[in-house]
């Protein structure tokens, strides 16, 4: 079966099984093409809440499918490749944060959505990179503990100078591996290009940017800008999608190493096989299973994110 034939088969199986496909913007084009909903993690969380389909098949990493399950507990939610996890989401656990809270109880705990459901149960509000500034500004308490990403946290801290933001030492291994020298090299090669960056990169990289924002923010900025050339400082798939959508502009990945290997684990055959598994009910599709107690306890801070960020 070639790619087009497999996409056709997927579209048919989607209909037959009542499945909606949600794909994060870091997924390959052949996957976003057959998805019902695409976007960054904030948009997909909101989309997951309003879906009518019986089944949701998530193409992304584990915490994203978990978030979809928490927001749509009556649906069966599947992850297209069960091995796709986000290393940042595993860096801190509930016990660690509960211990820090016990020592410093006056802080509102703000968790990047890239965290496990278990950790979310001890947090006050979630944020995504597109909603972090708005939400932290809207929190009445001036004392914040921001976890786990210290780079996104630093970006929030600098843009919310009235808040006392405490950070811990976590972050995205893919974005944090980029250096200021990578930026200088890309700028030397493309002197007319604007540099757009995701705030998961280190502060010394973000400082060199013409625009810093979430995946959706970068896409929106590049599409609306009158500029013709852009260096894209986030996962390389975003430069590829933008190049496809805006053929009259030029997009350069900041470095070819800015690849999230976890996001790249999911392939079109994974999507096809998952749908065959959903159709046959043979248990081969990777369903997200969570008990009601965990769903209720982890949902509070996601609902709070949607309330403050909406
Ligand atoms: P967004 O919140 O921009 O979708 O980013 C998610 C992510 O994992 C970025 O690395
Ligand atoms: Fe996690 Fe980084 Fe991959 Fe995003 S890019 S899913 S934060 S490892």
PDB file of C-alpha atoms and ligand atoms in Angstrom:
ATOM      1  CA  UNK A   1       0.000   0.000   0.000  1.00  0.00           C
ATOM      2  CA  UNK A   2       1.448   3.415  -0.890  1.00  0.00           C
ATOM      3  CA  UNK A   3       0.959   6.552   1.240  1.00  0.00           C
ATOM      4  CA  UNK A   4      -2.134   7.766  -0.633  1.00  0.00           C
ATOM      5  CA  UNK A   5      -3.787   4.321  -0.480  1.00  0.00           C
ATOM      6  CA  UNK A   6      -3.076   4.096   3.230  1.00  0.00           C
ATOM      7  CA  UNK A   7      -4.500   7.594   3.796  1.00  0.00           C
ATOM      8  CA  UNK A   8      -7.678   6.547   1.915  1.00  0.00           C
ATOM      9  CA  UNK A   9      -7.963   3.402   4.032  1.00  0.00           C
ATOM     10  CA  UNK A  10      -7.502   5.498   7.191  1.00  0.00           C
ATOM     11  CA  UNK A  11     -10.252   7.930   6.176  1.00  0.00           C
ATOM     12  CA  UNK A  12     -12.615   4.989   5.606  1.00  0.00           C
ATOM     13  CA  UNK A  13     -11.747   3.320   8.923  1.00  0.00           C
ATOM     14  CA  UNK A  14     -12.159   6.630  10.757  1.00  0.00           C
ATOM     15  CA  UNK A  15     -15.729   6.888   9.494  1.00  0.00           C
ATOM     16  CA  UNK A  16     -16.574   3.226  10.157  1.00  0.00           C
ATOM     17  CA  UNK A  17     -15.266   3.333  13.731  1.00  0.00           C
ATOM     18  CA  UNK A  18     -16.485   6.824  14.688  1.00  0.00           C
ATOM     19  CA  UNK A  19     -12.927   7.934  15.444  1.00  0.00           C
ATOM     20  CA  UNK A  20     -11.601  11.493  15.482  1.00  0.00           C
ATOM     21  CA  UNK A  21      -7.856  11.873  14.885  1.00  0.00           C
ATOM     22  CA  UNK A  22      -6.030  14.599  16.808  1.00  0.00           C
ATOM     23  CA  UNK A  23      -2.498  15.357  15.597  1.00  0.00           C
ATOM     24  CA  UNK A  24       0.014  17.720  17.190  1.00  0.00           C
ATOM     25  CA  UNK A  25       1.662  20.158  14.780  1.00  0.00           C
ATOM     26  CA  UNK A  26       4.999  18.315  15.220  1.00  0.00           C
ATOM     27  CA  UNK A  27       3.584  15.284  13.363  1.00  0.00           C
ATOM     28  CA  UNK A  28       4.573  14.560   9.770  1.00  0.00           C
ATOM     29  CA  UNK A  29       2.517  16.092   6.973  1.00  0.00           C
ATOM     30  CA  UNK A  30       1.091  12.713   5.855  1.00  0.00           C
ATOM     31  CA  UNK A  31      -0.436  12.410   9.351  1.00  0.00           C
ATOM     32  CA  UNK A  32      -1.723  15.994   9.731  1.00  0.00           C
ATOM     33  CA  UNK A  33      -3.401  15.562   6.311  1.00  0.00           C
ATOM     34  CA  UNK A  34      -5.693  12.785   7.596  1.00  0.00           C
ATOM     35  CA  UNK A  35      -6.334  14.374  11.018  1.00  0.00           C
ATOM     36  CA  UNK A  36      -9.626  15.977  12.052  1.00  0.00           C
ATOM     37  CA  UNK A  37      -7.943  18.378  14.456  1.00  0.00           C
ATOM     38  CA  UNK A  38      -4.383  19.692  14.312  1.00  0.00           C
ATOM     39  CA  UNK A  39      -2.589  22.303  16.362  1.00  0.00           C
ATOM     40  CA  UNK A  40      -0.523  22.960  19.450  1.00  0.00           C
ATOM     41  CA  UNK A  41      -1.163  21.364  22.802  1.00  0.00           C
ATOM     42  CA  UNK A  42      -3.532  24.115  24.002  1.00  0.00           C
ATOM     43  CA  UNK A  43      -5.755  23.979  20.915  1.00  0.00           C
ATOM     44  CA  UNK A  44      -5.877  20.179  20.980  1.00  0.00           C
ATOM     45  CA  UNK A  45      -6.883  20.213  24.676  1.00  0.00           C
ATOM     46  CA  UNK A  46      -9.794  22.535  23.908  1.00  0.00           C
ATOM     47  CA  UNK A  47     -10.704  20.482  20.806  1.00  0.00           C
ATOM     48  CA  UNK A  48     -10.673  17.241  22.847  1.00  0.00           C
ATOM     49  CA  UNK A  49     -13.254  18.699  25.229  1.00  0.00           C
ATOM     50  CA  UNK A  50     -15.817  19.308  22.481  1.00  0.00           C
ATOM     51  CA  UNK A  51     -15.491  16.145  20.364  1.00  0.00           C
ATOM     52  CA  UNK A  52     -18.663  14.108  19.666  1.00  0.00           C
ATOM     53  CA  UNK A  53     -16.975  10.973  18.253  1.00  0.00           C
ATOM     54  CA  UNK A  54     -16.982   7.756  20.237  1.00  0.00           C
ATOM     55  CA  UNK A  55     -13.196   7.286  19.875  1.00  0.00           C
ATOM     56  CA  UNK A  56     -10.208   9.648  19.838  1.00  0.00           C
ATOM     57  CA  UNK A  57      -6.913   8.555  18.265  1.00  0.00           C
ATOM     58  CA  UNK A  58      -4.076  10.824  19.334  1.00  0.00           C
ATOM     59  CA  UNK A  59      -0.952  11.333  17.229  1.00  0.00           C
ATOM     60  CA  UNK A  60       1.511  12.983  19.554  1.00  0.00           C
ATOM     61  CA  UNK A  61       3.034  12.046  22.906  1.00  0.00           C
ATOM     62  CA  UNK A  62       1.545  10.286  25.924  1.00  0.00           C
ATOM     63  CA  UNK A  63       0.701  13.307  28.135  1.00  0.00           C
ATOM     64  CA  UNK A  64      -1.346  14.787  25.271  1.00  0.00           C
ATOM     65  CA  UNK A  65      -3.487  11.653  24.891  1.00  0.00           C
ATOM     66  CA  UNK A  66      -3.827  11.532  28.684  1.00  0.00           C
ATOM     67  CA  UNK A  67      -5.062  15.151  28.650  1.00  0.00           C
ATOM     68  CA  UNK A  68      -7.619  14.239  25.969  1.00  0.00           C
ATOM     69  CA  UNK A  69      -8.840  11.333  28.148  1.00  0.00           C
ATOM     70  CA  UNK A  70      -9.106  13.593  31.211  1.00  0.00           C
ATOM     71  CA  UNK A  71     -11.164  16.110  29.232  1.00  0.00           C
ATOM     72  CA  UNK A  72     -13.322  13.498  27.467  1.00  0.00           C
ATOM     73  CA  UNK A  73     -13.514  10.631  29.992  1.00  0.00           C
ATOM     74  CA  UNK A  74     -16.621   9.095  28.389  1.00  0.00           C
ATOM     75  CA  UNK A  75     -14.681   8.512  25.148  1.00  0.00           C
ATOM     76  CA  UNK A  76     -12.179   5.789  24.389  1.00  0.00           C
ATOM     77  CA  UNK A  77      -8.837   7.533  23.784  1.00  0.00           C
ATOM     78  CA  UNK A  78      -5.940   5.795  22.020  1.00  0.00           C
ATOM     79  CA  UNK A  79      -2.311   6.811  21.408  1.00  0.00           C
ATOM     80  CA  UNK A  80      -1.217   5.921  17.871  1.00  0.00           C
ATOM     81  CA  UNK A  81       2.273   4.871  19.038  1.00  0.00           C
ATOM     82  CA  UNK A  82       2.305   3.788  22.707  1.00  0.00           C
ATOM     83  CA  UNK A  83       6.086   4.325  22.961  1.00  0.00           C
ATOM     84  CA  UNK A  84       5.845   8.066  22.252  1.00  0.00           C
ATOM     85  CA  UNK A  85       6.458   9.848  25.550  1.00  0.00           C
ATOM     86  CA  UNK A  86       7.774  13.298  26.421  1.00  0.00           C
ATOM     87  CA  UNK A  87      10.966  13.074  28.516  1.00  0.00           C
ATOM     88  CA  UNK A  88      10.166  16.419  30.165  1.00  0.00           C
ATOM     89  CA  UNK A  89       6.826  15.060  31.415  1.00  0.00           C
ATOM     90  CA  UNK A  90       8.700  12.353  33.360  1.00  0.00           C
ATOM     91  CA  UNK A  91      11.260  14.660  35.002  1.00  0.00           C
ATOM     92  CA  UNK A  92       9.238  15.511  38.130  1.00  0.00           C
ATOM     93  CA  UNK A  93       6.771  13.475  40.126  1.00  0.00           C
ATOM     94  CA  UNK A  94       3.958  14.084  42.563  1.00  0.00           C
ATOM     95  CA  UNK A  95       6.017  13.228  45.659  1.00  0.00           C
ATOM     96  CA  UNK A  96       8.786  15.679  44.721  1.00  0.00           C
ATOM     97  CA  UNK A  97       6.375  18.580  44.168  1.00  0.00           C
ATOM     98  CA  UNK A  98       4.299  17.728  47.254  1.00  0.00           C
ATOM     99  CA  UNK A  99       7.518  17.921  49.346  1.00  0.00           C
ATOM    100  CA  UNK A 100       8.462  21.332  47.860  1.00  0.00           C
ATOM    101  CA  UNK A 101       4.899  22.580  48.455  1.00  0.00           C
ATOM    102  CA  UNK A 102       5.055  21.507  52.068  1.00  0.00           C
ATOM    103  CA  UNK A 103       8.174  23.656  52.587  1.00  0.00           C
ATOM    104  CA  UNK A 104       6.880  26.647  50.602  1.00  0.00           C
ATOM    105  CA  UNK A 105       3.079  26.403  50.867  1.00  0.00           C
ATOM    106  CA  UNK A 106       2.137  29.956  49.801  1.00  0.00           C
ATOM    107  CA  UNK A 107       2.972  29.515  46.130  1.00  0.00           C
ATOM    108  CA  UNK A 108       0.445  28.729  43.402  1.00  0.00           C
ATOM    109  CA  UNK A 109       1.811  25.691  41.560  1.00  0.00           C
ATOM    110  CA  UNK A 110       1.692  26.276  37.804  1.00  0.00           C
ATOM    111  CA  UNK A 111       2.410  23.154  35.745  1.00  0.00           C
ATOM    112  CA  UNK A 112       3.295  23.112  32.083  1.00  0.00           C
ATOM    113  CA  UNK A 113       0.854  20.699  30.461  1.00  0.00           C
ATOM    114  CA  UNK A 114       3.891  18.504  29.617  1.00  0.00           C
ATOM    115  CA  UNK A 115       3.472  16.656  32.949  1.00  0.00           C
ATOM    116  CA  UNK A 116       1.886  13.350  33.987  1.00  0.00           C
ATOM    117  CA  UNK A 117      -1.728  13.138  35.190  1.00  0.00           C
ATOM    118  CA  UNK A 118      -0.409  11.994  38.558  1.00  0.00           C
ATOM    119  CA  UNK A 119       1.693  15.157  38.956  1.00  0.00           C
ATOM    120  CA  UNK A 120      -1.227  17.332  37.840  1.00  0.00           C
ATOM    121  CA  UNK A 121      -3.165  16.157  40.910  1.00  0.00           C
ATOM    122  CA  UNK A 122      -0.923  18.289  43.177  1.00  0.00           C
ATOM    123  CA  UNK A 123      -0.830  21.371  40.894  1.00  0.00           C
ATOM    124  CA  UNK A 124      -3.169  24.367  40.918  1.00  0.00           C
ATOM    125  CA  UNK A 125      -3.275  25.276  37.247  1.00  0.00           C
ATOM    126  CA  UNK A 126      -1.824  24.005  33.982  1.00  0.00           C
ATOM    127  CA  UNK A 127      -0.462  26.163  31.184  1.00  0.00           C
ATOM    128  CA  UNK A 128       0.736  25.544  27.664  1.00  0.00           C
ATOM    129  CA  UNK A 129       3.358  27.668  25.972  1.00  0.00           C
ATOM    130  CA  UNK A 130       0.622  29.673  24.217  1.00  0.00           C
ATOM    131  CA  UNK A 131      -1.328  30.384  27.403  1.00  0.00           C
ATOM    132  CA  UNK A 132       1.426  30.621  30.052  1.00  0.00           C
ATOM    133  CA  UNK A 133       1.808  34.421  30.123  1.00  0.00           C
ATOM    134  CA  UNK A 134      -1.926  35.130  30.097  1.00  0.00           C
ATOM    135  CA  UNK A 135      -2.598  32.597  32.844  1.00  0.00           C
ATOM    136  CA  UNK A 136       0.270  33.578  35.159  1.00  0.00           C
ATOM    137  CA  UNK A 137      -0.771  37.254  34.832  1.00  0.00           C
ATOM    138  CA  UNK A 138      -4.376  36.285  35.676  1.00  0.00           C
ATOM    139  CA  UNK A 139      -3.441  34.395  38.867  1.00  0.00           C
ATOM    140  CA  UNK A 140      -4.210  36.554  41.920  1.00  0.00           C
ATOM    141  CA  UNK A 141      -1.347  35.173  44.000  1.00  0.00           C
ATOM    142  CA  UNK A 142       1.996  36.888  43.237  1.00  0.00           C
ATOM    143  CA  UNK A 143       3.991  33.880  44.443  1.00  0.00           C
ATOM    144  CA  UNK A 144       4.292  31.190  41.786  1.00  0.00           C
ATOM    145  CA  UNK A 145       6.122  27.860  41.541  1.00  0.00           C
ATOM    146  CA  UNK A 146       6.500  27.120  37.817  1.00  0.00           C
ATOM    147  CA  UNK A 147       7.270  23.490  36.827  1.00  0.00           C
ATOM    148  CA  UNK A 148       8.920  21.626  35.137  1.00  0.00           C
ATOM    149  CA  UNK A 149      10.440  23.749  32.315  1.00  0.00           C
ATOM    150  CA  UNK A 150      12.893  26.355  33.640  1.00  0.00           C
ATOM    151  CA  UNK A 151      13.338  27.870  30.156  1.00  0.00           C
ATOM    152  CA  UNK A 152       9.633  28.487  29.601  1.00  0.00           C
ATOM    153  CA  UNK A 153       9.537  29.512  33.278  1.00  0.00           C
ATOM    154  CA  UNK A 154      12.317  32.069  32.707  1.00  0.00           C
ATOM    155  CA  UNK A 155      10.348  33.472  29.741  1.00  0.00           C
ATOM    156  CA  UNK A 156       7.266  33.790  31.978  1.00  0.00           C
ATOM    157  CA  UNK A 157       9.298  35.368  34.792  1.00  0.00           C
ATOM    158  CA  UNK A 158      10.802  38.026  32.498  1.00  0.00           C
ATOM    159  CA  UNK A 159       7.396  38.872  31.024  1.00  0.00           C
ATOM    160  CA  UNK A 160       5.578  38.954  34.376  1.00  0.00           C
ATOM    161  CA  UNK A 161       7.972  41.153  36.409  1.00  0.00           C
ATOM    162  CA  UNK A 162       5.357  41.736  39.153  1.00  0.00           C
ATOM    163  CA  UNK A 163       5.329  38.047  40.053  1.00  0.00           C
ATOM    164  CA  UNK A 164       7.778  36.172  42.268  1.00  0.00           C
ATOM    165  CA  UNK A 165       8.340  33.079  40.075  1.00  0.00           C
ATOM    166  CA  UNK A 166      10.311  30.170  41.524  1.00  0.00           C
ATOM    167  CA  UNK A 167      11.753  27.702  38.995  1.00  0.00           C
ATOM    168  CA  UNK A 168      13.047  24.140  39.200  1.00  0.00           C
ATOM    169  CA  UNK A 169      15.627  22.546  36.963  1.00  0.00           C
ATOM    170  CA  UNK A 170      13.609  20.787  34.245  1.00  0.00           C
ATOM    171  CA  UNK A 171      13.133  21.275  30.519  1.00  0.00           C
ATOM    172  CA  UNK A 172      12.822  19.896  27.012  1.00  0.00           C
ATOM    173  CA  UNK A 173      16.018  18.052  25.992  1.00  0.00           C
ATOM    174  CA  UNK A 174      15.362  18.808  22.307  1.00  0.00           C
ATOM    175  CA  UNK A 175      14.884  22.574  22.623  1.00  0.00           C
ATOM    176  CA  UNK A 176      17.425  23.007  25.436  1.00  0.00           C
ATOM    177  CA  UNK A 177      20.177  21.490  23.257  1.00  0.00           C
ATOM    178  CA  UNK A 178      20.158  24.541  20.964  1.00  0.00           C
ATOM    179  CA  UNK A 179      22.920  27.087  21.636  1.00  0.00           C
ATOM    180  CA  UNK A 180      23.347  30.807  20.941  1.00  0.00           C
ATOM    181  CA  UNK A 181      26.116  29.783  18.512  1.00  0.00           C
ATOM    182  CA  UNK A 182      23.558  27.802  16.484  1.00  0.00           C
ATOM    183  CA  UNK A 183      21.525  31.010  16.176  1.00  0.00           C
ATOM    184  CA  UNK A 184      24.543  33.094  15.166  1.00  0.00           C
ATOM    185  CA  UNK A 185      25.473  30.501  12.524  1.00  0.00           C
ATOM    186  CA  UNK A 186      21.915  30.421  11.107  1.00  0.00           C
ATOM    187  CA  UNK A 187      21.755  34.229  11.074  1.00  0.00           C
ATOM    188  CA  UNK A 188      25.107  34.417   9.278  1.00  0.00           C
ATOM    189  CA  UNK A 189      23.793  32.012   6.642  1.00  0.00           C
ATOM    190  CA  UNK A 190      20.427  33.809   6.285  1.00  0.00           C
ATOM    191  CA  UNK A 191      21.085  37.462   7.174  1.00  0.00           C
ATOM    192  CA  UNK A 192      17.678  38.694   5.935  1.00  0.00           C
ATOM    193  CA  UNK A 193      15.628  36.144   7.862  1.00  0.00           C
ATOM    194  CA  UNK A 194      13.626  36.872  11.022  1.00  0.00           C
ATOM    195  CA  UNK A 195      14.352  34.485  13.878  1.00  0.00           C
ATOM    196  CA  UNK A 196      11.261  32.962  15.554  1.00  0.00           C
ATOM    197  CA  UNK A 197      11.760  30.791  18.644  1.00  0.00           C
ATOM    198  CA  UNK A 198       9.871  28.553  21.080  1.00  0.00           C
ATOM    199  CA  UNK A 199      10.447  29.580  24.739  1.00  0.00           C
ATOM    200  CA  UNK A 200      11.457  26.002  25.609  1.00  0.00           C
ATOM    201  CA  UNK A 201      14.873  27.089  24.235  1.00  0.00           C
ATOM    202  CA  UNK A 202      17.474  28.511  26.637  1.00  0.00           C
ATOM    203  CA  UNK A 203      17.222  32.225  27.620  1.00  0.00           C
ATOM    204  CA  UNK A 204      20.428  33.100  25.695  1.00  0.00           C
ATOM    205  CA  UNK A 205      18.763  31.689  22.531  1.00  0.00           C
ATOM    206  CA  UNK A 206      15.386  33.373  23.176  1.00  0.00           C
ATOM    207  CA  UNK A 207      17.158  36.734  23.701  1.00  0.00           C
ATOM    208  CA  UNK A 208      18.331  36.653  20.075  1.00  0.00           C
ATOM    209  CA  UNK A 209      14.818  36.206  18.654  1.00  0.00           C
ATOM    210  CA  UNK A 210      12.635  38.621  16.718  1.00  0.00           C
ATOM    211  CA  UNK A 211       9.623  36.741  18.085  1.00  0.00           C
ATOM    212  CA  UNK A 212       9.273  34.186  20.906  1.00  0.00           C
ATOM    213  CA  UNK A 213       6.089  32.182  21.321  1.00  0.00           C
ATOM    214  CA  UNK A 214       4.347  28.841  21.203  1.00  0.00           C
ATOM    215  CA  UNK A 215       4.087  26.576  18.168  1.00  0.00           C
ATOM    216  CA  UNK A 216       0.776  28.234  17.218  1.00  0.00           C
ATOM    217  CA  UNK A 217       2.258  31.687  17.878  1.00  0.00           C
ATOM    218  CA  UNK A 218       5.239  31.012  15.592  1.00  0.00           C
ATOM    219  CA  UNK A 219       2.983  29.724  12.795  1.00  0.00           C
ATOM    220  CA  UNK A 220       0.638  32.700  13.131  1.00  0.00           C
ATOM    221  CA  UNK A 221       3.505  35.227  13.210  1.00  0.00           C
ATOM    222  CA  UNK A 222       5.158  33.736  10.102  1.00  0.00           C
ATOM    223  CA  UNK A 223       1.914  33.567   8.138  1.00  0.00           C
ATOM    224  CA  UNK A 224       0.904  37.160   8.897  1.00  0.00           C
ATOM    225  CA  UNK A 225       4.373  38.726   8.573  1.00  0.00           C
ATOM    226  CA  UNK A 226       5.340  40.707   5.479  1.00  0.00           C
ATOM    227  CA  UNK A 227       8.888  39.330   5.826  1.00  0.00           C
ATOM    228  CA  UNK A 228       9.942  36.692   3.309  1.00  0.00           C
ATOM    229  CA  UNK A 229      12.514  34.605   5.203  1.00  0.00           C
ATOM    230  CA  UNK A 230      12.382  33.003   8.641  1.00  0.00           C
ATOM    231  CA  UNK A 231      14.680  30.902  10.826  1.00  0.00           C
ATOM    232  CA  UNK A 232      12.395  28.600  12.830  1.00  0.00           C
ATOM    233  CA  UNK A 233      13.638  27.849  16.348  1.00  0.00           C
ATOM    234  CA  UNK A 234      11.469  24.887  17.204  1.00  0.00           C
ATOM    235  CA  UNK A 235      10.924  21.292  16.041  1.00  0.00           C
ATOM    236  CA  UNK A 236      11.936  21.028  12.382  1.00  0.00           C
ATOM    237  CA  UNK A 237       8.440  19.878  11.314  1.00  0.00           C
ATOM    238  CA  UNK A 238       7.160  23.435  11.829  1.00  0.00           C
ATOM    239  CA  UNK A 239       9.536  24.832   9.180  1.00  0.00           C
ATOM    240  CA  UNK A 240       8.364  22.029   6.853  1.00  0.00           C
ATOM    241  CA  UNK A 241       4.635  22.707   7.420  1.00  0.00           C
ATOM    242  CA  UNK A 242       5.149  26.464   6.987  1.00  0.00           C
ATOM    243  CA  UNK A 243       7.106  25.944   3.772  1.00  0.00           C
ATOM    244  CA  UNK A 244       4.246  23.857   2.420  1.00  0.00           C
ATOM    245  CA  UNK A 245       1.561  26.370   3.483  1.00  0.00           C
ATOM    246  CA  UNK A 246       3.476  29.533   2.411  1.00  0.00           C
ATOM    247  CA  UNK A 247       5.363  28.608  -0.786  1.00  0.00           C
ATOM    248  CA  UNK A 248       6.199  32.269  -1.521  1.00  0.00           C
ATOM    249  CA  UNK A 249       8.274  32.547   1.700  1.00  0.00           C
ATOM    250  CA  UNK A 250      11.419  30.731   2.830  1.00  0.00           C
ATOM    251  CA  UNK A 251      11.703  28.815   6.106  1.00  0.00           C
ATOM    252  CA  UNK A 252      14.974  27.509   7.532  1.00  0.00           C
ATOM    253  CA  UNK A 253      15.122  25.146  10.535  1.00  0.00           C
ATOM    254  CA  UNK A 254      17.417  26.707  13.173  1.00  0.00           C
ATOM    255  CA  UNK A 255      19.448  23.475  13.207  1.00  0.00           C
ATOM    256  CA  UNK A 256      18.766  20.063  11.683  1.00  0.00           C
ATOM    257  CA  UNK A 257      19.149  18.625  15.201  1.00  0.00           C
ATOM    258  CA  UNK A 258      15.980  20.253  16.507  1.00  0.00           C
ATOM    259  CA  UNK A 259      14.051  17.014  16.134  1.00  0.00           C
ATOM    260  CA  UNK A 260      11.829  15.505  18.824  1.00  0.00           C
ATOM    261  CA  UNK A 261      12.470  11.803  18.357  1.00  0.00           C
ATOM    262  CA  UNK A 262       9.421  10.974  20.446  1.00  0.00           C
ATOM    263  CA  UNK A 263       7.073  12.987  18.273  1.00  0.00           C
ATOM    264  CA  UNK A 264       8.658  11.339  15.246  1.00  0.00           C
ATOM    265  CA  UNK A 265       7.959   7.813  16.528  1.00  0.00           C
ATOM    266  CA  UNK A 266       4.404   7.919  15.189  1.00  0.00           C
ATOM    267  CA  UNK A 267       4.088   6.852  11.557  1.00  0.00           C
ATOM    268  CA  UNK A 268       1.185   6.603   9.130  1.00  0.00           C
ATOM    269  CA  UNK A 269       1.220   2.767   9.450  1.00  0.00           C
ATOM    270  CA  UNK A 270       0.859   3.232  13.249  1.00  0.00           C
ATOM    271  CA  UNK A 271      -2.303   5.244  12.626  1.00  0.00           C
ATOM    272  CA  UNK A 272      -3.606   2.614  10.199  1.00  0.00           C
ATOM    273  CA  UNK A 273      -2.827  -0.293  12.559  1.00  0.00           C
ATOM    274  CA  UNK A 274      -4.425   1.541  15.506  1.00  0.00           C
ATOM    275  CA  UNK A 275      -7.639   2.045  13.530  1.00  0.00           C
ATOM    276  CA  UNK A 276      -7.666  -1.642  12.511  1.00  0.00           C
ATOM    277  CA  UNK A 277      -7.303  -2.481  16.208  1.00  0.00           C
ATOM    278  CA  UNK A 278     -10.142  -0.133  17.163  1.00  0.00           C
ATOM    279  CA  UNK A 279     -12.337  -1.640  14.408  1.00  0.00           C
ATOM    280  CA  UNK A 280     -11.692  -5.252  15.434  1.00  0.00           C
ATOM    281  CA  UNK A 281     -11.807  -4.606  19.179  1.00  0.00           C
ATOM    282  CA  UNK A 282      -8.947  -7.110  19.590  1.00  0.00           C
ATOM    283  CA  UNK A 283      -7.199  -4.924  22.201  1.00  0.00           C
ATOM    284  CA  UNK A 284      -4.180  -4.187  19.978  1.00  0.00           C
ATOM    285  CA  UNK A 285      -4.792  -0.404  19.844  1.00  0.00           C
ATOM    286  CA  UNK A 286      -3.098   1.395  22.753  1.00  0.00           C
ATOM    287  CA  UNK A 287      -5.966   2.699  24.856  1.00  0.00           C
ATOM    288  CA  UNK A 288      -5.385   5.258  27.621  1.00  0.00           C
ATOM    289  CA  UNK A 289      -6.818   3.726  30.778  1.00  0.00           C
ATOM    290  CA  UNK A 290      -7.272   5.939  33.847  1.00  0.00           C
ATOM    291  CA  UNK A 291      -9.424   5.449  36.922  1.00  0.00           C
ATOM    292  CA  UNK A 292     -12.199   7.945  37.736  1.00  0.00           C
ATOM    293  CA  UNK A 293     -10.400   9.237  40.816  1.00  0.00           C
ATOM    294  CA  UNK A 294      -7.253  10.139  38.828  1.00  0.00           C
ATOM    295  CA  UNK A 295      -9.329  11.756  36.089  1.00  0.00           C
ATOM    296  CA  UNK A 296     -11.240  13.918  38.581  1.00  0.00           C
ATOM    297  CA  UNK A 297      -8.126  14.903  40.560  1.00  0.00           C
ATOM    298  CA  UNK A 298      -6.005  15.779  37.524  1.00  0.00           C
ATOM    299  CA  UNK A 299      -8.825  17.545  35.692  1.00  0.00           C
ATOM    300  CA  UNK A 300      -9.102  20.464  38.131  1.00  0.00           C
ATOM    301  CA  UNK A 301      -5.913  22.185  36.983  1.00  0.00           C
ATOM    302  CA  UNK A 302      -6.711  21.577  33.278  1.00  0.00           C
ATOM    303  CA  UNK A 303     -10.196  23.081  33.683  1.00  0.00           C
ATOM    304  CA  UNK A 304      -8.575  26.011  35.475  1.00  0.00           C
ATOM    305  CA  UNK A 305      -6.213  26.441  32.494  1.00  0.00           C
ATOM    306  CA  UNK A 306      -9.151  26.570  30.083  1.00  0.00           C
ATOM    307  CA  UNK A 307     -11.071  28.975  32.382  1.00  0.00           C
ATOM    308  CA  UNK A 308      -8.141  31.412  32.755  1.00  0.00           C
ATOM    309  CA  UNK A 309      -6.754  30.965  29.249  1.00  0.00           C
ATOM    310  CA  UNK A 310      -9.988  30.964  27.258  1.00  0.00           C
TER     311      UNK A 310
HETATM  312  P1  LIG B   1       3.113  23.539  22.259  1.00  0.00           P
HETATM  313  O1  LIG B   1       2.508  23.889  23.585  1.00  0.00           O
HETATM  314  O2  LIG B   1       3.615  24.752  21.569  1.00  0.00           O
HETATM  315  O3  LIG B   1       2.206  22.690  21.465  1.00  0.00           O
HETATM  316  O4  LIG B   1       4.402  22.688  22.538  1.00  0.00           O
HETATM  317  C1  LIG B   1       4.291  21.375  22.993  1.00  0.00           C
HETATM  318  C2  LIG B   1       5.605  20.798  23.043  1.00  0.00           C
HETATM  319  O5  LIG B   1       5.795  19.695  23.471  1.00  0.00           O
HETATM  320  C3  LIG B   1       6.676  21.643  22.545  1.00  0.00           C
HETATM  321  O6  LIG B   1       7.839  21.003  22.636  1.00  0.00           O
HETATM  322 FE1  LIG B   2       8.587  16.876  24.979  1.00  0.00          FE
HETATM  323 FE2  LIG B   2      10.425  18.479  23.943  1.00  0.00          FE
HETATM  324 FE3  LIG B   2       9.362  16.569  22.446  1.00  0.00          FE
HETATM  325 FE4  LIG B   2       7.927  18.696  23.133  1.00  0.00          FE
HETATM  326  S1  LIG B   2       9.737  18.659  21.829  1.00  0.00           S
HETATM  327  S2  LIG B   2       7.260  16.564  23.213  1.00  0.00           S
HETATM  328  S3  LIG B   2       8.696  19.096  25.202  1.00  0.00           S
HETATM  329  S4  LIG B   2      10.630  16.291  24.295  1.00  0.00           S
END
